[in-house]
């Protein structure tokens, strides 16, 4: 007898061990992983009462040499120290040094020769340059406001300037840097700016980016963000005002971050009239330079120079584009009480696609993003066309996608153009205004931006909308080999390039879509997302500020979500492992008489045991007995449970018990589609917290009036469940003869 008990004891242990494997704390709060809240950044995710940030104002004079591609510049930076501590030195970013021979990027790029490789391998991805191009800055001088040389040291892509005296809190310091570099051919050097050369007419389209020494960010949680530029991790930049003069050949058209300050001296009388008309035209773009005019200009070269003046307030960077090839169209967009000017500059090689779609896409992006975040605060938004690009700066972005030589283009090219313009214009919001640290966290701008880009395409271009950035679209990636995969919360430069698109862009976008459509619901999600954007507009948020704000504004516990989607490589794969169908047996039983042991917390009623193979409903319902509530479960209550009333409510109902297994590891809400015998359907949504007491296997009971013929998990592909074959009941275990035939032929 005693021996039997011991055997039973171990059987129970074995059984439990199988069904409830170890607890991974998937619903535990992120508390200890996130930085401790303080008076700079609060536990709510909002900036704190002592939040501060630095400021850097720039006055820059630059000149483009169209014959040698040399860019020469001199800049005066006024740096405001708002930190509570003094600074002995300042760090500047010298991004062009990434193209210098011995840059860390060149030294540490890896690749193999293999049997045969394209010639462009030697000059781009491999980091081994065999061209004659000499990249990197020539720094001519670094001087204080009195013209005295300041000591500086250059460490690769970073330059430290030592200050004559410590810069105390509340003080500012002005200094000047004179520099030059030769712009690179983007066809050979894979950069974010560079030039495109057009051999047919001998002209260039220049897109100048990371073109001047820029201040690093100094902040409350990282100090100086002076992590070297390795190519993939982008930029961390300080806000300030920019006054920039750009000297170019007089037949060039220039577009830049900011508003043109001297239109009368750089535009012809006719161009000026068109420019003024565009500012008041909301329905369609106005041509300031037509294609015909641009084609004429391509044929000649002006030896005269002209200086374009731009001013931009409260921006984190400044970029510009210049070419005599540019066609220019523009129209005003209504955003709240502002009317920013949407403008496109493109060579004829972009037409007719560009004149039809670019400015329209700018308008669509500005309108939708403004609805979801804050009203676009800047006065202009440019989209510039140059081959194979997609890069963003405040108020200006550079975009590829051009039609075939005969002007025709496919639906895919149209989609790619719309997508890239919406995306790069969208970057005005993340990270140009919600100014996160791209060097460390690519997902904070790319992920949030891809999500809103996808929303813009979904709502403004439904005919082009596909699976990009959606839960369905991320399934192939989530299903992939986990051994080398990195979670979203991985430093930008440590993400493997082949996975960068998924890790930084589409996985976070898919995750936010799951959050909006399934976990939170659109109304609550949109409110919380907007709250985050508004809290951190013109500030520097970190990941915790986003995670915390989304919870703070919604009353949805999201720690499990950030844990699973952002800190692990787990994927959603729920196996509907077992379905049982019950009906109430029509007899009442007095448990006192039957001497049945029904303990408090014992949720399983007595059944007549399993029937059939359990793969379909063919064996009909199992019957179960509803026991009268035993006396000892009535507790101290003087009244008694009305067993018959409960029995009547259940009489004739179909009761389904489903066992769900979490195969992929990522806890998820359940979306269940019930199909009834009469052909009608019902979709039921269960929050992810259903897994909190057992992260691996759960059993749940559902009561339905009508008989169910089919149960389908994730019917709309909204959960990113990577395996649909275990999402259906009746189980389709055998391959039909027809399927087999198709497979073999
Ligand atoms: Zn992007």
XYZ file of C-alpha atoms and ligand atoms in Angstrom:
746
model
C 0.000 0.000 0.000
C 2.653 2.409 1.037
C 4.759 1.489 -2.023
C 1.809 2.314 -4.286
C 1.518 5.825 -2.818
C 5.173 6.471 -3.551
C 4.750 5.378 -7.178
C 1.719 7.651 -7.543
C 3.669 10.558 -6.032
C 6.398 10.263 -8.648
C 3.857 9.860 -11.429
C 2.290 13.169 -10.395
C 5.709 14.861 -10.339
C 6.514 13.533 -13.796
C 3.202 14.715 -15.158
C 3.578 18.193 -13.703
C 7.131 18.408 -14.979
C 5.905 17.816 -18.484
C 3.067 20.276 -18.543
C 4.524 23.133 -16.517
C 8.152 23.435 -17.453
C 10.248 26.132 -15.894
C 8.977 29.595 -15.153
C 10.766 32.316 -17.103
C 9.113 35.326 -15.496
C 7.682 36.497 -18.798
C 5.172 38.745 -17.013
C 7.605 40.133 -14.452
C 7.997 43.914 -14.499
C 11.005 45.326 -16.361
C 11.922 47.389 -13.294
C 15.481 46.217 -12.706
C 16.355 46.114 -16.431
C 15.385 49.741 -17.047
C 17.392 52.675 -15.690
C 16.288 53.957 -12.299
C 13.919 56.927 -12.683
C 15.213 60.259 -11.446
C 14.416 63.963 -11.653
C 15.658 64.067 -15.285
C 13.572 61.123 -16.482
C 10.573 59.971 -14.453
C 9.111 56.526 -13.845
C 6.143 57.580 -15.981
C 8.370 57.874 -19.038
C 8.070 61.667 -19.221
C 10.927 64.168 -18.951
C 11.453 65.028 -15.280
C 11.343 68.380 -13.526
C 15.134 68.778 -13.874
C 15.336 67.536 -17.461
C 17.998 69.396 -19.421
C 19.631 69.194 -22.799
C 22.475 70.927 -24.577
C 22.161 73.315 -27.505
C 24.482 74.082 -30.409
C 23.918 76.920 -32.891
C 25.777 76.894 -36.200
C 26.770 79.625 -38.644
C 28.282 77.959 -41.713
C 29.719 79.158 -45.027
C 30.300 76.416 -47.580
C 31.285 76.275 -51.231
C 30.774 73.463 -53.727
C 33.374 73.112 -56.477
C 31.494 71.487 -59.371
C 34.763 70.701 -61.210
C 36.680 68.965 -58.413
C 33.824 67.960 -56.086
C 35.698 69.665 -53.251
C 33.487 71.032 -50.483
C 35.072 73.800 -48.430
C 33.528 75.113 -45.262
C 34.015 77.292 -42.259
C 31.676 77.122 -39.323
C 31.168 78.889 -36.038
C 29.514 76.820 -33.346
C 28.053 78.348 -30.220
C 27.682 75.617 -27.618
C 25.398 76.116 -24.608
C 26.151 74.033 -21.538
C 22.822 73.347 -19.796
C 24.186 70.333 -17.912
C 24.406 70.722 -14.128
C 28.150 69.987 -14.368
C 31.112 71.802 -15.991
C 32.756 70.547 -19.176
C 36.522 70.634 -19.764
C 36.349 69.521 -23.380
C 33.864 69.152 -26.242
C 33.454 66.245 -28.668
C 32.638 66.759 -32.348
C 31.759 64.127 -34.952
C 33.932 63.973 -38.067
C 31.750 61.583 -40.040
C 33.608 62.014 -43.334
C 36.615 60.336 -41.716
C 34.809 57.035 -42.139
C 36.022 57.232 -45.768
C 39.640 57.853 -44.748
C 41.931 54.899 -45.462
C 42.483 53.672 -41.922
C 39.019 54.280 -40.490
C 37.723 51.719 -38.011
C 34.980 50.853 -40.507
C 37.542 50.035 -43.192
C 39.770 48.139 -40.803
C 36.993 46.064 -39.316
C 34.825 45.299 -42.360
C 34.845 41.616 -43.202
C 34.137 39.672 -46.372
C 35.465 36.939 -48.624
C 36.796 36.909 -52.178
C 35.102 33.625 -53.139
C 35.350 32.359 -56.692
C 34.314 35.647 -58.293
C 33.051 38.980 -56.980
C 31.856 42.283 -58.458
C 34.577 44.932 -58.921
C 32.647 47.290 -56.652
C 33.557 44.960 -53.756
C 36.881 46.832 -53.583
C 35.639 50.175 -52.418
C 32.362 49.609 -50.664
C 31.334 46.854 -48.313
C 34.725 45.207 -47.937
C 36.394 48.314 -46.556
C 39.337 47.640 -48.905
C 39.692 50.651 -51.170
C 41.666 50.386 -54.380
C 40.301 53.595 -55.952
C 42.252 56.857 -56.004
C 39.629 58.610 -53.890
C 41.050 60.214 -50.758
C 38.253 60.575 -48.267
C 38.104 62.240 -44.884
C 38.377 65.790 -43.598
C 41.226 68.200 -43.869
C 40.841 70.269 -40.689
C 42.512 73.607 -41.411
C 41.958 75.327 -38.097
C 40.107 75.229 -34.795
C 39.951 78.654 -33.155
C 38.147 80.391 -30.330
C 36.074 83.570 -30.823
C 39.210 85.717 -30.495
C 40.916 83.779 -33.276
C 43.258 81.903 -30.953
C 44.039 78.296 -31.831
C 42.357 75.701 -29.626
C 44.100 72.406 -28.873
C 42.330 69.431 -30.394
C 42.895 65.743 -30.929
C 41.268 63.549 -33.582
C 40.412 59.967 -32.749
C 39.078 58.466 -35.975
C 35.585 59.926 -36.474
C 35.687 61.976 -33.261
C 37.455 65.234 -32.452
C 38.046 66.476 -28.911
C 38.503 70.200 -28.431
C 40.034 71.225 -25.109
C 38.509 74.389 -23.668
C 40.660 77.232 -22.285
C 38.590 77.097 -19.077
C 35.917 74.670 -17.874
C 32.531 75.575 -19.382
C 30.241 76.001 -16.377
C 26.551 75.252 -16.292
C 24.567 78.032 -17.983
C 27.578 79.272 -19.953
C 28.157 79.222 -23.705
C 31.309 78.932 -25.799
C 31.857 79.966 -29.430
C 34.542 78.517 -31.644
C 35.259 78.066 -35.352
C 36.376 75.140 -37.453
C 37.649 75.467 -41.044
C 37.677 72.284 -43.078
C 37.336 70.685 -46.498
C 36.839 67.277 -48.053
C 36.255 65.849 -51.489
C 32.750 64.511 -51.978
C 32.587 60.806 -52.873
C 30.948 58.946 -55.715
C 28.059 57.150 -54.075
C 28.071 54.464 -56.742
C 31.437 53.281 -55.414
C 31.326 54.349 -51.772
C 28.249 53.268 -49.942
C 27.452 56.442 -48.019
C 24.395 58.494 -47.150
C 25.351 61.546 -49.235
C 27.855 61.733 -52.096
C 27.174 62.573 -55.701
C 25.627 60.883 -58.684
C 27.306 61.543 -62.043
C 25.317 61.519 -65.292
C 27.684 60.613 -68.165
C 25.170 61.565 -70.901
C 25.216 65.263 -70.060
C 28.266 65.428 -67.775
C 26.369 66.808 -64.790
C 26.250 65.940 -61.112
C 23.513 65.687 -58.515
C 25.024 66.367 -55.110
C 23.481 65.289 -51.831
C 25.615 66.620 -48.988
C 25.149 64.792 -45.692
C 27.257 64.585 -42.510
C 29.244 67.235 -44.360
C 30.397 69.488 -41.522
C 31.895 68.740 -38.087
C 28.884 68.338 -35.768
C 28.558 68.414 -31.995
C 28.147 65.106 -30.210
C 25.280 64.755 -27.746
C 26.096 65.216 -24.084
C 23.212 64.074 -21.879
C 22.102 62.916 -18.434
C 22.333 59.176 -18.988
C 25.284 58.680 -21.313
C 27.511 61.717 -20.867
C 29.205 62.252 -24.236
C 27.791 59.985 -26.922
C 31.131 59.630 -28.717
C 30.857 56.021 -29.861
C 32.782 55.812 -33.140
C 30.912 55.933 -36.454
C 31.185 52.436 -37.924
C 28.667 52.938 -40.710
C 25.523 51.195 -39.529
C 24.714 52.954 -36.271
C 23.560 56.403 -37.288
C 23.647 59.678 -35.445
C 23.108 61.321 -32.097
C 22.746 65.066 -32.515
C 22.089 68.237 -30.528
C 19.342 70.734 -31.343
C 20.162 74.264 -32.390
C 19.603 77.001 -34.954
C 21.414 76.972 -38.287
C 22.337 79.898 -40.489
C 23.981 78.457 -43.594
C 25.317 80.090 -46.765
C 26.033 77.771 -49.673
C 27.952 78.963 -52.720
C 27.355 76.996 -55.933
C 27.495 77.619 -59.710
C 24.787 80.157 -60.526
C 22.814 77.672 -62.686
C 22.348 75.237 -59.780
C 19.161 74.839 -57.758
C 19.730 74.179 -54.049
C 17.390 72.537 -51.546
C 18.313 72.356 -47.876
C 17.259 72.090 -44.271
C 15.432 75.380 -43.695
C 13.873 78.245 -45.556
C 15.571 80.216 -48.338
C 16.465 83.631 -46.915
C 17.428 85.359 -50.169
C 15.043 84.047 -52.863
C 15.243 87.344 -54.744
C 18.958 86.977 -55.339
C 19.037 83.262 -56.228
C 15.842 82.882 -58.280
C 14.871 84.474 -61.588
C 11.861 86.790 -61.553
C 9.711 84.053 -63.060
C 10.932 81.385 -60.603
C 10.242 83.734 -57.712
C 6.643 84.296 -58.884
C 6.083 80.547 -59.181
C 7.691 79.990 -55.760
C 5.325 82.519 -54.166
C 2.357 80.941 -55.993
C 3.313 77.458 -54.719
C 3.170 78.693 -51.116
C -0.534 79.452 -51.626
C -1.424 76.419 -53.750
C -2.819 73.422 -51.879
C -4.361 71.192 -54.541
C -1.457 70.315 -56.847
C 2.266 71.053 -57.204
C 3.387 74.233 -58.968
C 6.490 73.950 -61.159
C 9.166 76.440 -60.166
C 11.617 74.892 -62.634
C 9.998 72.839 -65.417
C 11.501 69.763 -67.049
C 11.975 71.717 -70.268
C 13.924 74.427 -68.442
C 16.048 71.881 -66.596
C 16.876 70.068 -69.839
C 18.080 73.358 -71.336
C 20.300 74.101 -68.330
C 21.984 70.676 -68.588
C 23.594 71.766 -71.842
C 25.567 74.754 -70.533
C 27.852 75.555 -67.586
C 27.702 78.843 -65.722
C 31.079 80.167 -64.612
C 29.354 82.531 -62.173
C 28.720 81.724 -58.551
C 25.716 82.430 -56.386
C 25.234 82.059 -52.641
C 22.021 80.522 -51.296
C 21.173 81.439 -47.705
C 19.125 79.152 -45.483
C 17.918 79.449 -41.926
C 16.549 76.624 -39.766
C 15.371 76.833 -36.180
C 15.601 74.062 -33.621
C 16.951 71.314 -35.860
C 19.435 68.590 -35.035
C 21.259 68.583 -38.357
C 21.549 70.272 -41.738
C 21.806 68.695 -45.210
C 21.533 70.069 -48.734
C 21.334 69.061 -52.373
C 22.568 70.956 -55.412
C 22.447 70.447 -59.193
C 21.745 72.268 -62.429
C 19.698 69.219 -63.456
C 16.948 69.839 -60.904
C 13.304 70.140 -61.865
C 11.502 71.803 -58.936
C 7.870 71.495 -57.928
C 6.193 72.597 -54.719
C 2.832 72.907 -53.014
C 1.558 74.008 -49.639
C 0.161 71.475 -47.140
C -2.343 72.333 -44.446
C -1.265 71.000 -41.049
C -3.218 72.588 -38.201
C -2.690 76.318 -38.542
C 0.607 75.840 -40.391
C 1.175 75.563 -44.130
C 4.558 73.895 -44.704
C 5.827 73.903 -48.284
C 6.270 70.390 -49.714
C 8.969 70.497 -52.398
C 10.593 68.013 -54.754
C 13.858 68.405 -56.676
C 14.677 65.771 -59.290
C 16.606 65.303 -62.501
C 14.627 64.427 -65.633
C 15.693 60.796 -65.130
C 13.049 60.629 -62.368
C 10.160 61.637 -64.610
C 7.295 61.120 -65.124
C 7.172 59.186 -61.838
C 8.570 61.985 -59.733
C 6.376 64.847 -60.940
C 3.330 62.665 -60.306
C 4.155 61.128 -56.964
C 6.929 62.750 -54.899
C 5.294 65.922 -53.617
C 1.985 64.092 -53.179
C 3.751 61.526 -50.978
C 5.324 64.316 -48.887
C 1.827 65.737 -48.335
C 0.371 62.350 -47.354
C 3.206 61.690 -44.909
C 3.009 65.133 -43.263
C -0.752 64.831 -42.817
C -0.863 61.321 -41.402
C 2.172 61.634 -39.146
C 0.817 64.932 -37.821
C -2.453 63.202 -36.875
C -0.647 60.448 -35.003
C 2.054 62.508 -33.259
C 2.113 66.319 -33.331
C 1.587 68.918 -36.026
C 4.606 69.145 -38.310
C 6.330 72.259 -36.956
C 8.870 73.022 -39.705
C 8.206 75.417 -42.621
C 9.433 73.160 -45.462
C 9.824 69.495 -46.391
C 11.941 68.534 -49.409
C 12.196 65.219 -51.255
C 15.333 65.055 -53.445
C 15.880 62.439 -56.129
C 19.201 60.717 -56.662
C 19.772 57.051 -57.514
C 19.628 54.281 -54.913
C 19.006 56.502 -51.919
C 16.738 56.662 -48.932
C 18.175 58.977 -46.341
C 16.698 61.537 -44.010
C 17.643 64.897 -42.537
C 15.565 67.662 -40.973
C 13.187 69.096 -43.602
C 15.035 67.290 -46.425
C 15.520 63.728 -47.586
C 17.214 61.954 -50.495
C 15.272 59.274 -52.338
C 15.924 56.775 -55.120
C 13.487 54.988 -57.477
C 13.274 56.031 -61.086
C 11.294 54.758 -64.068
C 12.774 52.897 -67.030
C 14.429 54.877 -69.809
C 11.143 55.065 -71.748
C 9.414 56.557 -68.705
C 7.356 53.469 -67.866
C 7.348 51.983 -64.396
C 5.885 48.980 -62.638
C 3.510 48.959 -59.689
C 6.475 47.780 -57.601
C 8.527 50.858 -58.575
C 5.553 53.083 -57.805
C 5.168 51.423 -54.391
C 8.907 51.678 -53.715
C 8.889 55.398 -54.510
C 5.813 56.110 -52.374
C 7.257 54.032 -49.550
C 10.693 55.649 -49.581
C 9.357 59.226 -49.767
C 6.797 58.637 -47.009
C 9.428 56.895 -44.902
C 12.170 59.503 -45.273
C 9.794 62.444 -44.859
C 8.416 60.584 -41.834
C 11.870 60.658 -40.270
C 11.242 64.353 -39.633
C 9.184 63.079 -36.692
C 11.509 60.237 -35.600
C 14.405 60.994 -35.000
C 14.656 64.601 -36.246
C 12.149 65.941 -33.702
C 11.706 63.010 -31.278
C 15.489 63.010 -31.116
C 16.549 59.524 -30.037
C 20.101 58.193 -30.101
C 20.460 56.390 -33.439
C 24.073 55.413 -32.801
C 22.806 53.128 -30.043
C 19.174 52.276 -30.924
C 18.211 52.079 -34.583
C 14.740 50.765 -33.777
C 13.757 53.908 -31.887
C 13.605 55.905 -35.106
C 13.492 53.247 -37.843
C 10.969 51.009 -36.099
C 8.563 53.744 -35.034
C 8.939 55.406 -38.416
C 8.394 52.191 -40.392
C 5.224 51.662 -38.362
C 3.812 55.092 -39.325
C 5.077 54.713 -42.900
C 3.125 51.446 -43.108
C 0.064 53.173 -41.636
C 0.349 55.988 -44.213
C 0.519 53.502 -47.092
C -2.350 51.464 -45.594
C -4.617 54.496 -45.281
C -3.521 56.709 -48.202
C -2.474 54.085 -50.782
C -4.659 51.038 -50.040
C -4.112 49.749 -53.589
C -0.355 49.516 -52.910
C -0.550 48.179 -49.361
C 1.087 44.806 -48.812
C 2.677 43.085 -45.825
C 5.709 45.373 -45.266
C 6.023 46.120 -41.560
C 3.020 43.953 -40.655
C 2.835 40.867 -38.386
C 2.283 38.678 -41.452
C 5.291 40.220 -43.170
C 7.661 39.481 -40.278
C 6.802 35.759 -40.042
C 9.610 34.489 -42.346
C 12.179 36.374 -40.245
C 10.701 35.239 -36.927
C 10.754 31.653 -38.170
C 14.478 31.915 -38.992
C 17.542 30.404 -37.337
C 17.769 31.751 -33.791
C 21.371 30.761 -33.135
C 22.863 34.028 -34.443
C 19.794 36.248 -34.307
C 19.875 39.322 -32.039
C 16.946 40.891 -30.236
C 15.640 44.357 -31.156
C 17.350 45.741 -28.038
C 20.802 45.316 -29.589
C 23.247 48.152 -30.193
C 22.899 49.337 -33.823
C 26.383 48.350 -34.996
C 26.114 44.864 -33.483
C 23.121 43.844 -35.577
C 24.177 41.591 -38.452
C 23.696 43.609 -41.677
C 21.543 40.901 -43.282
C 19.115 41.158 -40.371
C 19.262 44.919 -39.939
C 16.138 45.534 -42.014
C 14.087 43.187 -39.888
C 15.685 44.006 -36.553
C 15.522 47.805 -36.793
C 12.604 48.361 -39.183
C 10.057 45.650 -39.817
C 10.103 43.676 -36.561
C 9.507 46.740 -34.373
C 6.856 47.900 -36.865
C 5.156 44.490 -36.747
C 5.377 44.551 -32.951
C 3.752 47.996 -32.781
C 1.044 46.734 -35.126
C 0.344 43.795 -32.802
C 0.237 46.317 -29.982
C -2.203 48.618 -31.797
C -4.510 46.106 -33.403
C -4.525 43.263 -30.881
C -3.058 44.107 -27.484
C -4.185 47.690 -26.833
C -6.758 48.520 -29.500
C -6.349 51.450 -31.923
C -7.916 54.121 -29.732
C -5.794 53.520 -26.631
C -2.648 52.798 -28.662
C -2.949 55.986 -30.723
C -3.449 58.085 -27.586
C -0.411 56.544 -25.868
C 1.799 56.752 -28.956
C 0.879 60.405 -29.405
C 1.596 61.047 -25.724
C 5.108 59.598 -26.114
C 5.743 61.669 -29.273
C 4.517 64.883 -27.655
C 6.424 64.313 -24.403
C 9.693 63.835 -26.286
C 9.306 66.219 -29.239
C 12.474 68.341 -29.394
C 14.015 66.219 -26.624
C 16.215 63.111 -26.311
C 14.242 59.991 -25.289
C 15.739 56.594 -24.486
C 14.081 53.163 -24.810
C 12.777 53.240 -21.226
C 11.015 56.538 -21.885
C 9.112 54.898 -24.734
C 8.323 51.682 -22.838
C 7.163 53.596 -19.774
C 5.156 56.245 -21.637
C 3.170 53.660 -23.587
C 2.086 52.034 -20.307
C 1.643 55.244 -18.387
C -0.811 56.637 -20.937
C -2.800 53.438 -21.496
C -3.222 51.352 -18.292
C -2.066 48.323 -20.243
C 0.716 46.327 -18.580
C 3.219 45.984 -21.416
C 6.307 44.693 -19.608
C 5.658 41.186 -20.974
C 5.392 42.653 -24.455
C 8.660 44.619 -24.346
C 10.373 41.614 -22.743
C 9.243 39.181 -25.397
C 9.346 41.286 -28.541
C 12.274 43.614 -27.766
C 14.584 41.680 -25.431
C 14.352 38.130 -26.852
C 14.337 36.265 -30.164
C 11.261 34.287 -29.197
C 8.483 34.047 -31.740
C 4.776 33.474 -31.537
C 3.775 29.886 -32.210
C 0.727 28.643 -30.372
C -0.255 25.016 -30.799
C -3.942 24.285 -30.297
C -2.889 20.941 -28.895
C -6.199 19.513 -27.717
C -9.850 20.394 -28.128
C -12.611 18.718 -26.136
C -16.327 19.180 -26.624
C -18.635 18.678 -23.654
C -22.344 18.676 -22.979
C -24.083 18.559 -19.651
C -25.454 15.198 -18.615
C -29.066 15.644 -17.571
C -28.979 14.196 -14.050
C -28.152 15.776 -10.758
C -25.804 14.175 -8.286
C -25.508 14.810 -4.631
C -21.770 14.618 -3.960
C -22.374 13.904 -0.258
C -24.171 10.740 -1.233
C -21.679 9.811 -3.974
C -18.841 10.586 -1.535
C -16.984 12.405 -4.281
C -14.084 14.563 -3.233
C -14.538 18.018 -4.748
C -12.008 20.411 -3.318
C -12.043 24.200 -3.481
C -10.074 25.273 -6.552
C -10.709 21.997 -8.366
C -12.106 23.306 -11.627
C -12.425 20.006 -13.442
C -15.864 18.451 -13.260
C -16.262 14.721 -13.617
C -16.426 13.479 -17.185
C -16.983 10.155 -18.773
C -13.431 10.154 -20.156
C -12.060 10.700 -23.644
C -13.702 9.438 -26.796
C -12.364 9.098 -30.336
C -8.932 10.134 -31.567
C -9.387 13.771 -30.545
C -8.552 15.157 -33.984
C -12.066 16.212 -34.921
C -15.638 16.510 -33.597
C -16.852 13.276 -35.223
C -17.412 11.375 -31.997
C -19.805 13.964 -30.636
C -19.673 15.643 -27.260
C -18.462 14.005 -24.089
C -20.950 14.225 -21.277
C -20.097 15.660 -17.914
C -21.917 15.726 -14.642
C -22.624 18.932 -12.770
C -22.385 18.086 -9.093
C -24.483 19.851 -6.526
C -22.218 22.174 -4.602
C -21.195 20.156 -1.554
C -21.960 21.430 1.890
C -18.358 21.997 2.895
C -17.790 24.291 -0.113
C -20.669 26.557 0.963
C -18.415 28.014 3.665
C -19.898 30.364 6.244
C -22.606 31.658 3.929
C -26.126 31.259 5.248
C -27.542 31.152 1.699
C -26.887 28.278 -0.680
C -25.647 28.191 -4.303
C -28.615 27.731 -6.664
C -27.279 24.599 -8.388
C -30.396 24.147 -10.504
C -30.259 27.686 -11.887
C -26.667 27.056 -13.016
C -27.661 23.679 -14.434
C -30.457 25.321 -16.445
C -28.075 27.931 -17.870
C -25.724 25.210 -19.082
C -28.389 22.881 -20.351
C -27.968 22.247 -24.084
C -24.878 24.461 -24.335
C -21.739 23.380 -26.157
C -18.764 23.570 -23.881
C -15.309 23.556 -25.445
C -12.097 22.989 -23.571
C -8.935 23.939 -25.428
C -5.368 23.205 -24.449
C -2.962 25.794 -25.886
C 0.773 25.173 -25.977
C 3.232 28.049 -26.272
C 5.716 26.505 -28.704
C 7.468 29.707 -29.853
C 8.062 31.098 -26.374
C 6.640 34.571 -27.051
C 3.504 35.049 -24.970
C 0.668 36.371 -27.043
C -2.969 37.315 -26.940
C -5.182 34.643 -28.468
C -7.459 35.486 -31.357
C -9.887 32.614 -31.899
C -12.288 32.306 -34.784
C -15.226 29.997 -34.112
C -17.159 28.697 -37.109
C -20.580 27.318 -36.233
C -22.623 24.594 -37.860
C -24.970 27.207 -39.392
C -22.001 28.822 -41.158
C -21.808 31.899 -38.930
C -18.521 32.976 -37.353
C -17.423 34.678 -34.155
C -13.968 36.095 -33.345
C -12.997 36.054 -29.688
C -9.971 37.874 -28.255
C -8.154 36.771 -25.095
C -5.477 39.051 -23.578
C -1.929 37.700 -23.274
C -2.226 37.633 -19.475
C -3.970 34.283 -19.967
C -0.413 32.824 -19.890
C 0.664 34.454 -16.625
C 0.186 31.405 -14.395
C 1.643 28.996 -16.900
C 3.814 30.374 -19.696
C 3.910 27.049 -21.546
C 0.560 25.256 -21.458
C -2.884 26.527 -20.568
C -6.339 24.996 -20.663
C -9.351 27.230 -21.101
C -13.089 26.566 -21.248
C -15.513 28.321 -23.615
C -19.327 28.121 -23.653
C -21.134 28.437 -26.993
C -24.848 28.320 -27.772
C -24.246 26.902 -31.219
C -22.349 23.806 -32.221
C -18.856 24.527 -33.490
C -17.475 22.889 -36.623
C -14.145 24.701 -36.891
C -11.767 26.580 -34.586
C -9.001 28.738 -36.070
C -6.314 30.620 -34.178
C -5.088 33.953 -35.571
C -7.489 34.013 -38.550
C -6.313 37.463 -39.745
C -2.554 36.887 -39.309
C -2.401 39.609 -36.666
C -0.271 37.741 -34.092
C 2.751 36.876 -36.284
C 2.203 33.199 -35.446
C 4.883 31.433 -37.475
C 3.129 28.071 -37.823
C -0.479 28.032 -38.971
C -0.726 24.240 -39.307
C -1.194 23.807 -35.551
C -3.725 26.653 -35.385
C -6.706 24.715 -36.647
C -9.213 22.191 -35.354
C -10.349 19.718 -36.643
C -6.702 18.850 -37.147
C -5.653 18.241 -40.705
C -3.266 15.417 -39.986
C -3.416 13.475 -43.207
C -2.504 14.853 -46.601
C -5.370 14.394 -49.003
C -4.756 12.463 -52.165
C -5.197 15.655 -54.154
C -2.595 17.533 -52.063
C -0.223 14.601 -52.426
C -0.761 14.651 -56.178
C -0.027 18.401 -56.341
C 3.087 18.004 -54.202
C 4.519 15.263 -56.394
C 3.826 16.986 -59.701
Zn 14.634 55.074 -42.040
